Coordinates of C-alpha atoms in Angstrom, one line a residue:
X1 CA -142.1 178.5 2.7
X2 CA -142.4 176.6 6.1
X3 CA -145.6 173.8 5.5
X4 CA -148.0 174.7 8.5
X5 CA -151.1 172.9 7.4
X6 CA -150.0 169.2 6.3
X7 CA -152.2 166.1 5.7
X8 CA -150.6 163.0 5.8
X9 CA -152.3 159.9 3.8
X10 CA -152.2 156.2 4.7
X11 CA -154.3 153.3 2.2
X12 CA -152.2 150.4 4.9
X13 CA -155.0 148.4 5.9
X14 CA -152.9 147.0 9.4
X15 CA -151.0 148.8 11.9
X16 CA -147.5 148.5 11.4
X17 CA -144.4 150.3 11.3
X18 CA -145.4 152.7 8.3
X19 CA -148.4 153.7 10.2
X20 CA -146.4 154.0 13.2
X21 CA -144.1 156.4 11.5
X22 CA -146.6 158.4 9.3
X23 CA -147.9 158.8 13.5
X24 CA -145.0 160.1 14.7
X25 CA -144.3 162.5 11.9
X26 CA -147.9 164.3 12.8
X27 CA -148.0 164.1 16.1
X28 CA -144.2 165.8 16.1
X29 CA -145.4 168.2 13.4
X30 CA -148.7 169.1 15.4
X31 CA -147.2 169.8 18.4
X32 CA -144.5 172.3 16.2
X33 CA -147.4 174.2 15.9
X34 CA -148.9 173.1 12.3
X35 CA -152.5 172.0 11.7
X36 CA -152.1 168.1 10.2
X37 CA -155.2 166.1 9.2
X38 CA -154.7 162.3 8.2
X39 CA -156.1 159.9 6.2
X40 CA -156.5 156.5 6.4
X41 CA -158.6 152.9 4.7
X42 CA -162.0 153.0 5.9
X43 CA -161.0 149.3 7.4
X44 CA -157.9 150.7 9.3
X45 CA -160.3 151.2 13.1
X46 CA -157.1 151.0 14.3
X47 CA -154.9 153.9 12.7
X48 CA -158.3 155.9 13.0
X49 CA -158.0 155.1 16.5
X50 CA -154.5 156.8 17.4
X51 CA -155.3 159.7 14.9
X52 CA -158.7 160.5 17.3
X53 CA -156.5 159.6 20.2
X54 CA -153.5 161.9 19.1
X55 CA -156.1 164.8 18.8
X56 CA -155.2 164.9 15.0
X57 CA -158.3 165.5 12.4
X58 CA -159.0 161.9 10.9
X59 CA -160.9 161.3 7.8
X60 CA -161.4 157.3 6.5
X61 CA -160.8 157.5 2.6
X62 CA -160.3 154.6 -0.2
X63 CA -157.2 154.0 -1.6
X64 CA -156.4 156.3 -4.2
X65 CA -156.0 153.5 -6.6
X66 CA -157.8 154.6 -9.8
X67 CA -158.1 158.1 -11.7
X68 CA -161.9 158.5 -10.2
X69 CA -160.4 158.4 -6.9
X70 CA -158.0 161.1 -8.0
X71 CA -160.7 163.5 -8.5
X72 CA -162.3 162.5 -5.1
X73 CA -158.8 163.2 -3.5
X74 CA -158.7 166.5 -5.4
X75 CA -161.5 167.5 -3.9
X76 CA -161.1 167.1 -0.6
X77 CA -157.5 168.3 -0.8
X78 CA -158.8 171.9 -1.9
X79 CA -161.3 171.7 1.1
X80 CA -158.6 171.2 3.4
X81 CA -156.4 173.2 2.3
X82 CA -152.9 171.8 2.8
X83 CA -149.7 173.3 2.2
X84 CA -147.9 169.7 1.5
X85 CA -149.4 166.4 1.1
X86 CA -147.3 163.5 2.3
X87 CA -148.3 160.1 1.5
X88 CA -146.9 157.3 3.4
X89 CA -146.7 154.3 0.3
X90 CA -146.7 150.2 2.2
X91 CA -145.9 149.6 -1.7
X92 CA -144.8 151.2 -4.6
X93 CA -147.9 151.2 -6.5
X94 CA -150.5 151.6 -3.3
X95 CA -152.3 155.4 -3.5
X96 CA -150.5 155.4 -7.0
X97 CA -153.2 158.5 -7.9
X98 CA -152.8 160.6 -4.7
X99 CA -149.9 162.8 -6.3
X100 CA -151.7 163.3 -9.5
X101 CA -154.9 164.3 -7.4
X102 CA -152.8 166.8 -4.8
X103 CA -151.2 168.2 -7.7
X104 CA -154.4 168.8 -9.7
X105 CA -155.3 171.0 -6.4
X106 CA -152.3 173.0 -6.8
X107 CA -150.3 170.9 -3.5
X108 CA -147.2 169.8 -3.5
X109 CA -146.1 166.5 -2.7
X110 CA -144.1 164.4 -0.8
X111 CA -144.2 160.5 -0.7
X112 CA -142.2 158.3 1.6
X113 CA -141.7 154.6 0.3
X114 CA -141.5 152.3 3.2
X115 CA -140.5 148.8 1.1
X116 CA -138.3 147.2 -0.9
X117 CA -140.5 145.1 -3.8
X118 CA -139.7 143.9 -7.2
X119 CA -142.6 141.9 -8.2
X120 CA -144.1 143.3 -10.5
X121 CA -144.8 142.9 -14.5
X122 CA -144.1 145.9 -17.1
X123 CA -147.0 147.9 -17.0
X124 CA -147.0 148.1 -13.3
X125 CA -143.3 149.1 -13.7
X126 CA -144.1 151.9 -16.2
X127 CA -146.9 152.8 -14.7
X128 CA -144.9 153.7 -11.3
X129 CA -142.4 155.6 -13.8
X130 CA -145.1 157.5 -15.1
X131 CA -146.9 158.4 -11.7
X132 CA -143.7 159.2 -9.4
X133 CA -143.9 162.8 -11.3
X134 CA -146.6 163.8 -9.7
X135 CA -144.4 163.5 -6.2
X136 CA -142.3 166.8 -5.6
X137 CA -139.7 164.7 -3.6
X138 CA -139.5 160.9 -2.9
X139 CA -137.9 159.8 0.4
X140 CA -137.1 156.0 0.5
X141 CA -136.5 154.4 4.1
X142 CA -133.0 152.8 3.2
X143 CA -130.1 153.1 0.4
X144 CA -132.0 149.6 -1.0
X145 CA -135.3 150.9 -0.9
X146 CA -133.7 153.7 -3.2
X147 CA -131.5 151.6 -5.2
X148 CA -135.1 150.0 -5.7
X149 CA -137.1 152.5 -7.2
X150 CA -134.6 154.1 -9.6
X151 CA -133.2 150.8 -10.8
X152 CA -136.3 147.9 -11.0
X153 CA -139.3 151.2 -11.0
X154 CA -137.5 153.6 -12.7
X155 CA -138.1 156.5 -10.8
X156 CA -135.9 159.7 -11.5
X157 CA -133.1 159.3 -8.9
X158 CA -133.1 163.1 -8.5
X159 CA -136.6 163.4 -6.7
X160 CA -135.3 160.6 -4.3
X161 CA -133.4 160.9 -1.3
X162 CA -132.8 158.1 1.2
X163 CA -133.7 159.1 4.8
X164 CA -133.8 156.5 7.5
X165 CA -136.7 156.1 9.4
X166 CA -136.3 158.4 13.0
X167 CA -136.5 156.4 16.6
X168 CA -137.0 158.0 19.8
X169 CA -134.7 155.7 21.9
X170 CA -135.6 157.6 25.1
X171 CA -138.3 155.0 25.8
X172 CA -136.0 151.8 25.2
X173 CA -133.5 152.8 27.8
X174 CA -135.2 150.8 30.4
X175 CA -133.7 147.6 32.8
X176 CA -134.5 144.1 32.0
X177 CA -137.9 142.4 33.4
X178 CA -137.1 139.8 35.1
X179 CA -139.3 136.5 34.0
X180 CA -141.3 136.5 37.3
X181 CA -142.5 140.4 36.4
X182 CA -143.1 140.0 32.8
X183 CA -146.8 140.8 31.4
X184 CA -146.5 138.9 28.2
X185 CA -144.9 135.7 29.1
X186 CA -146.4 133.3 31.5
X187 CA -142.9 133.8 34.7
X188 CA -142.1 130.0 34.4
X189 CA -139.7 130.0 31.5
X190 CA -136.3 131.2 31.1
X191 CA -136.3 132.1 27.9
X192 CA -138.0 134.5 26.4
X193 CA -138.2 134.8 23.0
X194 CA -140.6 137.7 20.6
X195 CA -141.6 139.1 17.3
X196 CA -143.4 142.5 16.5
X197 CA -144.7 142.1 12.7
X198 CA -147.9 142.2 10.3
X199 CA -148.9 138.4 9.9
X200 CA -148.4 138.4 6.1
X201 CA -145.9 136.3 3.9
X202 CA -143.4 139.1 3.8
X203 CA -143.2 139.0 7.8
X204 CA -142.5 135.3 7.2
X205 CA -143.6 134.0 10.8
X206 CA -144.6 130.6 9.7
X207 CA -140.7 130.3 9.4
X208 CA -140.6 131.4 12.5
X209 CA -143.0 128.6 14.2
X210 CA -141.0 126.1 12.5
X211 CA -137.6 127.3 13.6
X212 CA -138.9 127.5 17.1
X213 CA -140.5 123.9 17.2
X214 CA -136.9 122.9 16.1
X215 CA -135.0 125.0 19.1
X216 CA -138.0 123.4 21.3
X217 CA -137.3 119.3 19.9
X218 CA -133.6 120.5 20.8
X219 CA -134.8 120.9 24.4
X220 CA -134.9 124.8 24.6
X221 CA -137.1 125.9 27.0
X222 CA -138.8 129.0 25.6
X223 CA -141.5 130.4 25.2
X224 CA -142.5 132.6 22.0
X225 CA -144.8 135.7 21.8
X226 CA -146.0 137.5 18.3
X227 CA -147.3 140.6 18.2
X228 CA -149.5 141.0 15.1
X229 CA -152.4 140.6 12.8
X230 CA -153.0 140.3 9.4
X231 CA -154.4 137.7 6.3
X232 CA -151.7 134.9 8.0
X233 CA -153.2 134.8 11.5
X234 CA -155.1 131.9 11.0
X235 CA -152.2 130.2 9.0
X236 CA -149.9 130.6 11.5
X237 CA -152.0 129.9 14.6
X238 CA -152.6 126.4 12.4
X239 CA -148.9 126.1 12.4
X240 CA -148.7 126.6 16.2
X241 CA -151.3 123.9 17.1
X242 CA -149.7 121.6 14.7
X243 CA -146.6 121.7 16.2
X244 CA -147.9 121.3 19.9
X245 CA -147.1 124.2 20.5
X246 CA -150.3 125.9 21.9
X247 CA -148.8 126.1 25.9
X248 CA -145.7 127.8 24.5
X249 CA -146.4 130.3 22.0
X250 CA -149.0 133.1 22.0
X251 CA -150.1 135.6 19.5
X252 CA -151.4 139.1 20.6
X253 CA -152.4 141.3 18.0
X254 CA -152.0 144.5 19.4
X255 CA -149.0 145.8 22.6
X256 CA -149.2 149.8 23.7
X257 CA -146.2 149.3 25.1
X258 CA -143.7 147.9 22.9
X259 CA -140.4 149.3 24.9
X260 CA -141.8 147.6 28.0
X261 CA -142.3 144.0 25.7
X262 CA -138.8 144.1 24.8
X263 CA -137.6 144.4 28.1
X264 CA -138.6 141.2 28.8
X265 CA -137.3 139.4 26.2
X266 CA -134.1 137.3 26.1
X267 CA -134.0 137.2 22.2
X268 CA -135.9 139.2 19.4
X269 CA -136.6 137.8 16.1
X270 CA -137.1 139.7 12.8
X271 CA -137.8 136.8 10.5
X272 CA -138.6 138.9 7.2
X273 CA -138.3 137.9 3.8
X274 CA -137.5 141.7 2.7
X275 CA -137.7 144.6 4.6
X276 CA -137.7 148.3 3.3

């Protein structure tokens, strides 16, 4: 039977590309026709903000983290409604009790794992074994974000199935901006160089300070923009001034239009320790 009410659930405290594509999946969904409510962290004003500005129904909620806020989830699942529940996971064990609570409400489940991460002792390890029954099906974002789960989490490989992560390239098919037009970069450069990532370790843009101070003792002349926010920002932003760096590299935590950033660039960087 075709889902036509679906409520989508997010614990990601930033906005990045798992909340960009737990977005995209409702909006497409709502305009199909199907009533989708979301979820999000309480501290997440910015994912509440696109749900509201989506027209989507929005509802901040904890992390489903512990078997209290399983019953909590129950609850509001049977008030809603919902013929699926999809929970978008930013790691293996975050909303680890949202199955078991959908289920409990008679829902079925899907959960879409966004990252790669093996760090993690036993009982985290058996305890992700244990939960991923409660999820129906299990899609990972890439063959090693599969590979992943059944192997280092144990998770039956036959409720997983890999499916990449959809674009709509219609948007990127635009002409360069030349330097003198650009809106991110100050026109007085040649080379343009960005990032688009959470500041956290696993985004690894302190790496990429230090590798652009380098290029910049080399004599390239560059400027660098980040796009981001996170629990780094004031590690990084350290890095910058400590490097001298403060009239060539900027930090902007938030774009709207991120087709129109790249066409400006000369070089994109995806510095990542891991990625899903």
């Amino acid at each position: 039977m075709t889902a036509h009410r679906i409520l989508y659930v997010s614990s990601g405290r930033t906005f990045g590309g798992a909340e960009q594509v737990m977005l995209s999946l409702a909006t497409a969904f709502a305009k199909a026709g199907c009533d989708v409510r979301a979820i999000h962290h309480p501290g997440n004003t910015i994912l509440a903000d696109e749900i509201a500005r989506r027209g989507l129904g929005g509802r901040a909620f904890p992390e489903i983290a512990r078997r209290a806020d399983a019953s909590a989830f129950t609850e509001l699942v049977r008030e809603y409604a919902p013929d699926l529940v999809h929970i978008h996971r930013t790691w293996p064990l975050s909303d680890r009790h949202a199955g078991r609570g959908a289920r409990k409400a008679g829902v079925r489940v899907i959960a879409t794992e966004h990252v790669r991460i093996e760090e993690a002792g036993l009982r985290d390890r058996l305890a992700k074994r244990v939960l991923s029954r409660y999820d129906d099906h299990v899609i990972a974002v890439s063959n090693a974000v599969r590979r992943s789960l059944t192997g280092f989490w144990g998770v039956d490989p036959a409720r997983v199935v890999t499916i990449p992560n959809g674009v709509d390239v219609a948007p990127f098919a635009r002409p360069r901006v030349p330097a003198s037009a650009g809106r991110h970069f100050s026109g007085h450069v040649p080379f343009r160089i960005g990032a688009i990532g959470r500041l956290e370790r696993q985004k690894n843009m302190t790496a990429l300070v230090d590798a652009f101070a380098r290029a910049r003792h080399a004599g390239l002349d560059a400027e660098l923009c980040i796009v981001g926010e996170g629990s780094e920002s004031a590690l990084i932003r350290s890095a910058i001034e400590s490097a001298g760096l403060g009239d060539r590299v900027k930090i902007l935590k938030r774009i709207d239009d991120v087709p129109g950033f790249l066409a400006e660039l000369d070089l994109f960087v995806l510095p990542s320790l891991w990625e899903g």
